[in-house]
Every structure is written in C-alpha cells, then in structure tokens.
mmCIF file of C-alpha atoms in Angstrom:
data_model
loop_
_atom_site.group_PDB
_atom_site.id
_atom_site.type_symbol
_atom_site.label_atom_id
_atom_site.label_comp_id
_atom_site.label_asym_id
_atom_site.label_seq_id
_atom_site.Cartn_x
_atom_site.Cartn_y
_atom_site.Cartn_z
ATOM 1 C CA MET A 1 -1.751 3.881 22.389
ATOM 2 C CA HIS A 2 -3.054 6.446 19.932
ATOM 3 C CA THR A 3 -6.793 7.003 20.059
ATOM 4 C CA SER A 4 -8.455 9.281 17.544
ATOM 5 C CA LYS A 5 -11.141 11.685 18.676
ATOM 6 C CA ALA A 6 -14.662 11.148 17.482
ATOM 7 C CA ILE A 7 -15.455 13.050 14.287
ATOM 8 C CA PRO A 8 -18.987 14.028 13.287
ATOM 9 C CA THR A 9 -20.435 12.034 10.433
ATOM 10 C CA GLN A 10 -20.875 15.142 8.299
ATOM 11 C CA ALA A 11 -17.135 15.765 8.556
ATOM 12 C CA LEU A 12 -16.405 12.251 7.301
ATOM 13 C CA PHE A 13 -18.574 12.177 4.222
ATOM 14 C CA GLY A 14 -19.499 14.619 1.512
ATOM 15 C CA GLN A 15 -23.011 14.817 0.145
ATOM 16 C CA ASP A 16 -22.077 12.233 -2.482
ATOM 17 C CA GLY A 17 -20.949 9.767 0.164
ATOM 18 C CA SER A 18 -17.236 10.303 -0.432
ATOM 19 C CA LEU A 19 -14.676 10.305 2.362
ATOM 20 C CA THR A 20 -13.449 13.799 3.272
ATOM 21 C CA THR A 21 -10.854 15.549 5.361
ATOM 22 C CA GLY A 22 -12.281 18.980 4.760
ATOM 23 C CA SER A 23 -14.981 20.820 2.880
ATOM 24 C CA THR A 24 -13.271 20.574 -0.517
ATOM 25 C CA VAL A 25 -10.866 17.615 -0.419
ATOM 26 C CA LYS A 26 -12.474 14.238 -1.009
ATOM 27 C CA LEU A 27 -11.421 10.694 -1.760
ATOM 28 C CA SER A 28 -14.439 9.101 -3.354
ATOM 29 C CA THR A 29 -15.756 5.642 -2.686
ATOM 30 C CA ARG A 30 -14.919 4.846 -6.315
ATOM 31 C CA ASP A 31 -11.284 5.846 -5.751
ATOM 32 C CA LEU A 32 -11.072 3.602 -2.711
ATOM 33 C CA ASP A 33 -12.704 0.799 -4.658
ATOM 34 C CA ASN A 34 -10.108 1.195 -7.425
ATOM 35 C CA LEU A 35 -7.323 1.053 -4.860
ATOM 36 C CA MET A 36 -8.708 -2.077 -3.217
ATOM 37 C CA GLN A 37 -9.115 -3.843 -6.571
ATOM 38 C CA ALA A 38 -5.496 -3.148 -7.492
ATOM 39 C CA LEU A 39 -4.056 -4.122 -4.110
ATOM 40 C CA ASP A 40 -1.715 -7.113 -4.361
ATOM 41 C CA ILE A 41 -1.359 -9.397 -1.334
ATOM 42 C CA ASP A 42 1.681 -11.587 -0.782
ATOM 43 C CA VAL A 43 1.187 -14.031 2.093
ATOM 44 C CA ILE A 44 4.472 -14.708 3.903
ATOM 45 C CA ALA A 45 3.341 -17.008 6.697
ATOM 46 C CA LEU A 46 0.535 -17.876 9.091
ATOM 47 C CA THR A 47 0.998 -18.458 12.796
ATOM 48 C CA GLU A 48 -1.318 -20.149 15.289
ATOM 49 C CA ILE A 49 -0.764 -19.052 18.886
ATOM 50 C CA LEU A 50 -2.345 -21.006 21.757
ATOM 51 C CA VAL A 51 -1.646 -19.652 25.231
ATOM 52 C CA PRO A 52 -2.862 -21.564 28.317
ATOM 53 C CA HIS A 53 -3.538 -20.022 31.702
ATOM 54 C CA ALA A 54 -0.468 -18.751 33.558
ATOM 55 C CA HIS A 55 1.631 -18.561 30.370
ATOM 56 C CA ARG A 56 2.951 -15.949 28.005
ATOM 57 C CA VAL A 57 4.485 -15.932 24.520
ATOM 58 C CA GLU A 58 6.987 -13.448 23.138
ATOM 59 C CA MET A 59 7.230 -12.908 19.386
ATOM 60 C CA GLY A 60 10.178 -11.055 17.856
ATOM 61 C CA MET A 61 10.362 -8.708 14.910
ATOM 62 C CA ILE A 62 9.142 -9.784 11.479
ATOM 63 C CA GLY A 63 9.786 -7.569 8.480
ATOM 64 C CA ALA A 64 6.154 -7.563 7.380
ATOM 65 C CA PRO A 65 2.864 -6.358 8.854
ATOM 66 C CA GLY A 66 0.722 -8.924 10.629
ATOM 67 C CA ILE A 67 -3.018 -9.447 11.030
ATOM 68 C CA HIS A 68 -3.679 -10.858 14.502
ATOM 69 C CA TYR A 69 -7.174 -12.183 15.130
ATOM 70 C CA ASN A 70 -8.210 -13.463 18.542
ATOM 71 C CA LEU A 71 -10.475 -16.423 17.911
ATOM 72 C CA SER A 72 -11.302 -17.102 21.555
ATOM 73 C CA GLY A 73 -10.239 -16.472 25.125
ATOM 74 C CA VAL A 74 -9.230 -13.431 27.141
ATOM 75 C CA GLY A 75 -5.787 -12.189 28.045
ATOM 76 C CA ARG A 76 -3.479 -9.263 27.378
ATOM 77 C CA ILE A 77 -1.184 -8.114 24.597
ATOM 78 C CA SER A 78 1.717 -5.682 24.700
ATOM 79 C CA ILE A 79 2.964 -4.338 21.364
ATOM 80 C CA ASN A 80 6.525 -3.077 21.034
ATOM 81 C CA GLY A 81 6.926 -2.896 24.800
ATOM 82 C CA GLY A 82 3.921 -0.606 25.157
ATOM 83 C CA PRO A 83 1.127 -0.779 27.732
ATOM 84 C CA GLN A 84 -0.857 -3.986 27.968
ATOM 85 C CA MET A 85 -4.229 -4.097 26.221
ATOM 86 C CA PRO A 86 -7.032 -6.571 26.878
ATOM 87 C CA LEU A 87 -7.580 -9.352 24.357
ATOM 88 C CA SER A 88 -11.102 -10.576 23.758
ATOM 89 C CA PRO A 89 -12.748 -12.818 21.161
ATOM 90 C CA HIS A 90 -12.933 -11.415 17.617
ATOM 91 C CA LEU A 91 -10.514 -8.557 18.291
ATOM 92 C CA LEU A 92 -8.377 -7.862 15.225
ATOM 93 C CA ILE A 93 -5.046 -6.043 15.404
ATOM 94 C CA ILE A 94 -2.753 -5.113 12.534
ATOM 95 C CA VAL A 95 0.777 -4.923 13.924
ATOM 96 C CA PRO A 96 3.254 -2.773 11.940
ATOM 97 C CA PRO A 97 6.341 -4.374 10.387
ATOM 98 C CA ASN A 98 9.327 -5.078 12.646
ATOM 99 C CA THR A 99 7.229 -4.796 15.798
ATOM 100 C CA PRO A 100 7.592 -7.376 18.602
ATOM 101 C CA PHE A 101 4.644 -8.267 20.818
ATOM 102 C CA THR A 102 3.852 -10.295 23.931
ATOM 103 C CA ILE A 103 0.637 -12.186 24.781
ATOM 104 C CA GLU A 104 -0.035 -13.418 28.281
ATOM 105 C CA VAL A 105 -2.816 -15.043 30.304
ATOM 106 C CA ASP A 106 -3.211 -14.961 34.077
ATOM 107 C CA GLY A 107 -3.860 -18.043 36.145
ATOM 108 C CA GLY A 108 -1.016 -18.723 38.519
ATOM 109 C CA SER A 109 0.277 -17.221 41.721
ATOM 110 C CA GLY A 110 3.396 -15.815 40.086
ATOM 111 C CA PRO A 111 4.160 -14.155 36.744
ATOM 112 C CA PRO A 112 3.080 -16.040 33.608
ATOM 113 C CA LYS A 113 5.578 -18.661 32.442
ATOM 114 C CA LEU A 114 7.279 -18.065 29.088
ATOM 115 C CA ILE A 115 6.419 -20.596 26.383
ATOM 116 C CA SER A 116 9.812 -21.851 25.227
ATOM 117 C CA ARG A 117 10.942 -22.282 21.645
ATOM 118 C CA ASP A 118 10.743 -26.025 22.193
ATOM 119 C CA CYS A 119 6.971 -25.582 21.951
ATOM 120 C CA TRP A 120 7.201 -23.908 18.533
ATOM 121 C CA THR A 121 6.525 -26.278 15.641
ATOM 122 C CA ARG A 122 6.313 -25.637 11.905
ATOM 123 C CA ARG A 123 4.378 -27.410 9.194
ATOM 124 C CA ASP A 124 4.630 -26.066 5.660
ATOM 125 C CA ASP A 125 4.241 -22.286 6.064
ATOM 126 C CA ILE A 126 2.358 -22.451 9.372
ATOM 127 C CA LEU A 127 4.080 -21.879 12.701
ATOM 128 C CA ARG A 128 2.271 -23.272 15.757
ATOM 129 C CA VAL A 129 3.036 -22.059 19.280
ATOM 130 C CA ALA A 130 1.375 -24.314 21.864
ATOM 131 C CA VAL A 131 2.172 -25.992 25.173
ATOM 132 C CA PRO A 132 1.746 -29.779 24.934
ATOM 133 C CA ASN A 133 -1.036 -31.252 27.077
ATOM 134 C CA GLU A 134 -2.274 -27.804 28.132
ATOM 135 C CA GLN A 135 -5.738 -26.467 27.316
ATOM 136 C CA PRO A 136 -5.334 -23.046 25.666
ATOM 137 C CA GLU A 137 -7.196 -20.000 26.880
ATOM 138 C CA ILE A 138 -6.110 -17.664 24.079
ATOM 139 C CA VAL A 139 -6.422 -18.983 20.527
ATOM 140 C CA GLN A 140 -5.095 -16.537 17.976
ATOM 141 C CA ILE A 141 -4.293 -16.712 14.253
ATOM 142 C CA CYS A 142 -1.708 -14.338 12.808
ATOM 143 C CA GLY A 143 -1.157 -13.738 9.110
ATOM 144 C CA PHE A 144 2.051 -12.026 7.979
ATOM 145 C CA PHE A 145 1.850 -10.447 4.547
ATOM 146 C CA ASN A 146 2.787 -7.598 2.236
ATOM 147 C CA ALA A 147 0.132 -5.432 0.600
ATOM 148 C CA SER A 148 1.295 -3.327 -2.315
ATOM 149 C CA PHE A 149 0.418 -1.468 -5.486
ATOM 150 C CA GLY A 150 2.921 -2.314 -8.198
ATOM 151 C CA GLN A 151 6.432 -2.999 -6.954
ATOM 152 C CA SER A 152 7.119 0.039 -4.805
ATOM 153 C CA VAL A 153 4.011 1.294 -2.989
ATOM 154 C CA ARG A 154 3.250 -0.649 0.200
ATOM 155 C CA LEU A 155 -0.024 0.039 1.997
ATOM 156 C CA PHE A 156 1.239 -0.950 5.456
ATOM 157 C CA GLY A 157 4.929 -0.255 4.949
ATOM 158 C CA GLU A 158 4.885 3.069 6.799
ATOM 159 C CA LEU A 159 2.356 2.089 9.466
ATOM 160 C CA ARG A 160 3.719 3.178 12.840
ATOM 161 C CA GLU A 161 0.884 2.332 15.226
ATOM 162 C CA PRO A 162 -1.322 -0.749 15.469
ATOM 163 C CA VAL A 163 -4.762 -0.762 13.887
ATOM 164 C CA ILE A 164 -7.342 -2.220 16.281
ATOM 165 C CA GLU A 165 -10.910 -3.188 15.409
ATOM 166 C CA GLN A 166 -13.485 -5.254 17.277
ATOM 167 C CA PHE A 167 -15.382 -7.574 14.965
ATOM 168 C CA ALA A 168 -18.258 -9.960 15.635
ATOM 169 C CA PRO A 169 -18.814 -13.650 14.787
ATOM 170 C CA ALA A 170 -21.175 -12.589 11.986
ATOM 171 C CA ASP A 171 -18.273 -10.877 10.194
ATOM 172 C CA LYS A 172 -16.717 -14.343 9.638
ATOM 173 C CA ILE A 173 -13.120 -13.097 9.866
ATOM 174 C CA ASP A 174 -12.239 -16.269 11.777
ATOM 175 C CA LEU A 175 -13.599 -18.475 8.996
ATOM 176 C CA LYS A 176 -11.446 -16.707 6.391
ATOM 177 C CA LEU A 177 -8.306 -17.161 8.477
ATOM 178 C CA ARG A 178 -9.045 -20.810 9.195
ATOM 179 C CA GLU A 179 -9.653 -21.384 5.497
ATOM 180 C CA ALA A 180 -6.312 -19.741 4.724
ATOM 181 C CA MET A 181 -4.619 -22.110 7.184
ATOM 182 C CA ASP A 182 -6.320 -25.095 5.586
ATOM 183 C CA GLU A 183 -5.083 -23.951 2.186
ATOM 184 C CA LEU A 184 -1.497 -23.823 3.399
ATOM 185 C CA LEU A 185 -1.779 -27.205 5.080
ATOM 186 C CA HIS A 186 -3.206 -28.994 2.041
ATOM 187 C CA GLN A 187 -0.947 -27.243 -0.510
ATOM 188 C CA GLU A 188 -3.292 -27.772 -3.440
ATOM 189 C CA VAL A 189 -3.045 -26.019 -6.807
ATOM 190 C CA GLY A 190 -3.546 -22.267 -6.451
ATOM 191 C CA VAL A 191 -2.740 -22.188 -2.732
ATOM 192 C CA GLY A 192 -0.936 -18.847 -3.042
ATOM 193 C CA ALA A 193 -3.816 -17.194 -4.874
ATOM 194 C CA MET A 194 -6.368 -18.570 -2.423
ATOM 195 C CA THR A 195 -4.550 -17.474 0.741
ATOM 196 C CA ALA A 196 -3.859 -14.040 -0.755
ATOM 197 C CA SER A 197 -7.530 -13.682 -1.687
ATOM 198 C CA LEU A 198 -8.661 -14.594 1.825
ATOM 199 C CA LEU A 199 -6.338 -12.074 3.483
ATOM 200 C CA LYS A 200 -7.381 -9.425 0.993
ATOM 201 C CA GLN A 201 -11.012 -9.983 1.970
ATOM 202 C CA ILE A 202 -10.052 -9.233 5.571
ATOM 203 C CA ILE A 203 -8.261 -6.024 4.581
ATOM 204 C CA VAL A 204 -11.284 -4.907 2.552
ATOM 205 C CA SER A 205 -13.455 -5.626 5.589
ATOM 206 C CA LEU A 206 -11.186 -3.340 7.604
ATOM 207 C CA VAL A 207 -11.454 -0.536 5.049
ATOM 208 C CA ARG A 208 -15.240 -0.843 5.031
ATOM 209 C CA ARG A 209 -15.260 -0.710 8.812
ATOM 210 C CA SER A 210 -13.073 2.394 8.785
ATOM 211 C CA LEU A 211 -15.480 4.234 6.495
ATOM 212 C CA LYS A 212 -18.205 3.749 9.116
ATOM 213 C CA SER A 213 -16.004 4.416 12.139
ATOM 214 C CA SER A 214 -15.264 7.667 13.925
ATOM 215 C CA GLN A 215 -11.634 6.631 14.357
ATOM 216 C CA ARG A 216 -10.760 6.555 10.624
ATOM 217 C CA TRP A 217 -7.588 4.551 11.015
ATOM 218 C CA THR A 218 -7.019 4.755 7.237
ATOM 219 C CA GLU A 219 -5.529 8.196 7.846
ATOM 220 C CA ARG A 220 -2.581 6.507 9.586
ATOM 221 C CA PHE A 221 -1.406 5.272 6.192
ATOM 222 C CA SER A 222 0.751 7.877 4.515
ATOM 223 C CA ILE A 223 -0.562 7.024 1.051
ATOM 224 C CA LEU A 224 -4.131 7.767 2.182
ATOM 225 C CA ALA A 225 -3.432 10.769 4.424
ATOM 226 C CA ASP A 226 -3.160 13.356 1.619
ATOM 227 C CA ARG A 227 -6.513 13.005 -0.094
ATOM 228 C CA GLN A 228 -5.616 15.198 -3.057
ATOM 229 C CA VAL A 229 -2.445 13.333 -3.973
ATOM 230 C CA THR A 230 -4.085 9.968 -3.281
ATOM 231 C CA ARG A 231 -6.914 10.904 -5.630
ATOM 232 C CA ALA A 232 -4.369 11.277 -8.448
ATOM 233 C CA PHE A 233 -2.702 8.011 -7.424
ATOM 234 C CA ALA A 234 -6.075 6.243 -7.527
ATOM 235 C CA ASP A 235 -6.501 7.502 -11.098
ATOM 236 C CA MET A 236 -3.078 6.051 -11.974
ATOM 237 C CA VAL A 237 -4.045 2.728 -10.381
ATOM 238 C CA ALA A 238 -7.380 2.577 -12.215
ATOM 239 C CA ARG A 239 -5.992 3.604 -15.615
ATOM 240 C CA PRO A 240 -2.261 2.842 -15.746
ATOM 241 C CA GLY A 241 -2.259 2.817 -19.548
ATOM 242 C CA ALA A 242 -3.795 6.269 -19.913
ATOM 243 C CA ALA A 243 -1.722 9.161 -21.269
ATOM 244 C CA HIS A 244 -0.932 10.533 -17.822
ATOM 245 C CA THR A 245 1.413 13.509 -17.470
ATOM 246 C CA THR A 246 2.516 15.352 -14.369
ATOM 247 C CA GLN A 247 0.218 18.176 -15.429
ATOM 248 C CA SER A 248 -2.829 15.932 -15.908
ATOM 249 C CA LEU A 249 -2.180 14.195 -12.573
ATOM 250 C CA ALA A 250 -1.813 17.544 -10.823
ATOM 251 C CA HIS A 251 -5.147 18.558 -12.335
ATOM 252 C CA SER A 252 -6.709 15.324 -11.077
ATOM 253 C CA ALA A 253 -5.409 16.152 -7.601
ATOM 254 C CA GLY A 254 -6.683 19.728 -7.795
ATOM 255 C CA LEU A 255 -3.167 21.088 -7.273
ATOM 256 C CA SER A 256 -0.696 23.184 -9.185
ATOM 257 C CA ARG A 257 2.010 21.185 -10.924
ATOM 258 C CA SER A 258 4.709 22.475 -8.590
ATOM 259 C CA SER A 259 2.701 21.673 -5.458
ATOM 260 C CA PHE A 260 1.799 18.217 -6.754
ATOM 261 C CA MET A 261 5.416 17.424 -7.656
ATOM 262 C CA ALA A 262 6.523 18.505 -4.177
ATOM 263 C CA ARG A 263 3.869 16.564 -2.255
ATOM 264 C CA PHE A 264 3.825 13.319 -4.246
ATOM 265 C CA PRO A 265 7.401 12.163 -3.388
ATOM 266 C CA ASP A 266 6.829 13.048 0.262
ATOM 267 C CA ILE A 267 4.096 10.407 0.367
ATOM 268 C CA PHE A 268 5.249 7.769 -2.094
ATOM 269 C CA GLY A 269 9.020 8.194 -1.898
ATOM 270 C CA GLN A 270 9.383 8.445 -5.686
ATOM 271 C CA SER A 271 8.220 10.675 -8.502
ATOM 272 C CA PRO A 272 4.789 10.203 -10.114
ATOM 273 C CA MET A 273 6.302 8.913 -13.364
ATOM 274 C CA VAL A 274 8.385 6.266 -11.572
ATOM 275 C CA ILE A 275 5.315 5.055 -9.677
ATOM 276 C CA LEU A 276 3.294 5.094 -12.896
ATOM 277 C CA ARG A 277 5.905 2.929 -14.635
ATOM 278 C CA ASN A 278 5.711 0.414 -11.798
ATOM 279 C CA LEU A 279 1.932 0.294 -12.064
ATOM 280 C CA ARG A 280 2.167 -0.164 -15.828
ATOM 281 C CA MET A 281 4.603 -3.057 -15.412
ATOM 282 C CA ARG A 282 2.249 -4.671 -12.895
ATOM 283 C CA GLN A 283 -0.614 -4.426 -15.419
ATOM 284 C CA ALA A 284 1.623 -5.757 -18.180
ATOM 285 C CA ALA A 285 2.527 -8.788 -16.052
ATOM 286 C CA ILE A 286 -1.181 -9.453 -15.481
ATOM 287 C CA ASP A 287 -1.930 -9.133 -19.211
ATOM 288 C CA LEU A 288 0.908 -11.480 -20.124
ATOM 289 C CA THR A 289 -0.216 -14.209 -17.754
ATOM 290 C CA THR A 290 -3.996 -13.965 -18.075
ATOM 291 C CA THR A 291 -4.589 -13.084 -21.756
ATOM 292 C CA THR A 292 -3.407 -14.075 -25.225
ATOM 293 C CA MET A 293 -2.717 -10.465 -26.233
ATOM 294 C CA SER A 294 0.350 -9.964 -28.404
ATOM 295 C CA ILE A 295 3.386 -8.231 -26.899
ATOM 296 C CA ASP A 296 2.616 -5.167 -29.019
ATOM 297 C CA ALA A 297 -0.969 -5.116 -27.757
ATOM 298 C CA VAL A 298 0.185 -5.454 -24.152
ATOM 299 C CA ALA A 299 2.599 -2.566 -24.660
ATOM 300 C CA LEU A 300 -0.169 -0.347 -26.036
ATOM 301 C CA ASN A 301 -2.545 -1.353 -23.263
ATOM 302 C CA VAL A 302 -0.121 -0.126 -20.619
ATOM 303 C CA GLY A 303 0.694 3.148 -22.344
ATOM 304 C CA TYR A 304 3.724 2.351 -24.529
ATOM 305 C CA GLU A 305 3.589 3.152 -28.239
ATOM 306 C CA SER A 306 7.074 1.731 -28.744
ATOM 307 C CA ARG A 307 7.558 -2.014 -28.292
ATOM 308 C CA SER A 308 11.280 -1.547 -27.664
ATOM 309 C CA SER A 309 10.663 0.990 -24.883
ATOM 310 C CA PHE A 310 8.149 -1.344 -23.283
ATOM 311 C CA VAL A 311 10.510 -4.335 -23.444
ATOM 312 C CA ARG A 312 13.321 -2.302 -21.835
ATOM 313 C CA ALA A 313 11.038 -1.146 -19.024
ATOM 314 C CA PHE A 314 9.659 -4.639 -18.453
ATOM 315 C CA ARG A 315 13.113 -6.217 -18.439
ATOM 316 C CA LYS A 316 14.246 -3.679 -15.845
ATOM 317 C CA ALA A 317 11.228 -4.480 -13.645
ATOM 318 C CA TYR A 318 11.210 -8.290 -13.938
ATOM 319 C CA ASN A 319 14.728 -9.187 -15.137
ATOM 320 C CA ARG A 320 13.420 -10.960 -18.232
ATOM 321 C CA ASP A 321 11.759 -10.185 -21.547
ATOM 322 C CA PRO A 322 7.935 -10.147 -21.690
ATOM 323 C CA SER A 323 7.851 -13.253 -23.887
ATOM 324 C CA ASP A 324 10.027 -15.199 -21.434
ATOM 325 C CA TYR A 325 7.911 -13.992 -18.528
ATOM 326 C CA ARG A 326 4.756 -15.259 -20.247
ATOM 327 C CA ARG A 327 6.315 -18.585 -21.201
ATOM 328 C CA ILE A 328 7.544 -19.303 -17.660
ATOM 329 C CA ALA A 329 4.302 -18.168 -16.032
ATOM 330 C CA LYS A 330 2.168 -20.365 -18.299
ATOM 331 C CA ALA A 331 4.429 -23.435 -18.228
ATOM 332 C CA PRO A 332 2.744 -26.481 -16.635
ATOM 333 C CA LYS A 333 3.582 -26.812 -12.978
ATOM 334 C CA ASP A 334 4.869 -30.055 -11.494
ATOM 335 C CA VAL A 335 1.906 -31.047 -9.327
ATOM 336 C CA THR A 336 2.255 -34.063 -7.085
ATOM 337 C CA SER A 337 -0.622 -35.840 -5.415
#
C-alpha cells in the first residue's frame, strides 16, 4: 500500500494559504472551491455489508469508484488481492473503479466462511449482504458513484490506489450515508439529487481533510497533480462562458502556449477546447433546466455568439435540441404515492 512521506506544513501552503507543490506553483483554495462547486455526482448504487464473526465477503469489480465507510466493528480488508489492512470504526476508503475487495472477520478455529450469494438481497438500488440470524461484527456502507466535470473529466476515473482516511463520529460521515440509504429506500421526489448531494458532502469532507493532512492524497488524481494546468482548468470550470483561448489559458497556467498544449492532453485526455465545450454544454443544461432564459441568452451565457453554433454543439452533446431538452426536463413527473 502506498504511503506518502510527511511533508512540512510550509511546503504544503503558500503565504496566502494556497496549496503548493513548489515555491512558485500553487492551486489556490478558491480554485479548489470552484472545482468542488462544479463537481457532478451520479450515484449508481449503495451497498450495506454486514459480516459476522468467522465470515468473509468477496466483492467483484464494479466499473465505478466506491466510498466504503466502516460504521462499526473490527476486521480486515484486502483490496485487489493486496495485503490485508485493519478495519476499524469510522475508517473511510475510496476504492478505485474495477477493483475487487475482500472483508473478513476472525472468530472461528478455521478460515472465515464465505458469505454466499444466497445472502445477497436487493431492494430498490440498495444491495444488502448479511447472514440471516447472525449478529454482524463489521457494519459497512458502500456508495458507488461517478464524480465528473462536464461529460468527459472524471475525478476518480484514473485513481489507481485506494484513498484511506480515519474519521471520527463528530464528522458525521455515517449520518450522511445512512440518510442516503433512507432516500433510496423511500424513493421520494428528488431522491437522485438528495443522494448525490449527500455523497458530494463526503467528498468535500475528504478534500478538506487532505488540505490539512501530510499525506495529500489529492495528488493521486491526475487532474490535480499538475497544479499549473489544473489552475487553468479551474478557471474554465468557474467561467465556462468566458472568451477563453489556448493562449489565455496558457497564461492562466503560467506556461507557454506550446507547453500548455502538450501538458493539458496528458492529464485530461483531450484538448483544452474540447474540454471547454463539454463544460459549456454542462452549464447550458443547467441554465435550461433551472432558469427561464431564452435559448439565445443561454447560448451567450456559455460563450456562443451564434445560436446555430450553440444548437449544433448542444445537439452533439445531448442528442436533442436545447428546447426539447428543456421541455423534457421540466415536464411533470409521474409521482405515485
């Protein structure tokens, strides 16, 4: 398991309180705040895992990162066949996408008994793994989700190693996860928005913890590792409708245009203008569903002077015209009691 070396506080923060990786390269608290505000969370599923003494559970690969929070009990976890790590109450682990893991608890004379698939039950979007008539030792809630900016930039998509943080009861991570489970179980209006909001609060808590930690796990994310390029990306996220050019973005990053254009695709997988278009379409979708702005006004707000150019770009991103997107999004939903 990767363990970062302790880094002196003065190496972490500049005099203005911004996060640094050197004497001149900084990602300000404001930039991080802009990134967190624009982060979209899509909740895929929640899982409740209850492991009694002398049992183990094996979970296969899921194509999305997972937040695993140990509510109570002690045991061990092995991630992707790696060495076993102790589990304790209020330990939070983010497991990368497509990464299997095993949880086990001692208690018998032989090896822990595998919890069979017969003990896996599903209700709505919640999977429950529990042995009938057995008192659990480990109680863990897992939330599987995608976190992205626009349609193409995923915060956890390139994560290769788990993120591990020890929280405390006062942090109330457990309450947020239980509330998310209650939302899924009751399926009331706005359940998707509520569960996404609750998981986003947990991710923000992790980022705040990282800013105060010597381990700085945020550097494991490729989109945060290059502070100069990420600073330009944060400007794009905060002001998608601004008249950005490759030259202005390179200036924001403190790089030459050629260096910026070489480094940006290495991190984000696409050119700055492609990423900017995705961010603009995301903002346009928000404007269409949350305001009464005209289509022309929405186009201008996201940086398009030509309505026809905006409509073409939006249709390519969402497979429908902006007016149809708004009409469908605002149509009354069939709500049953």
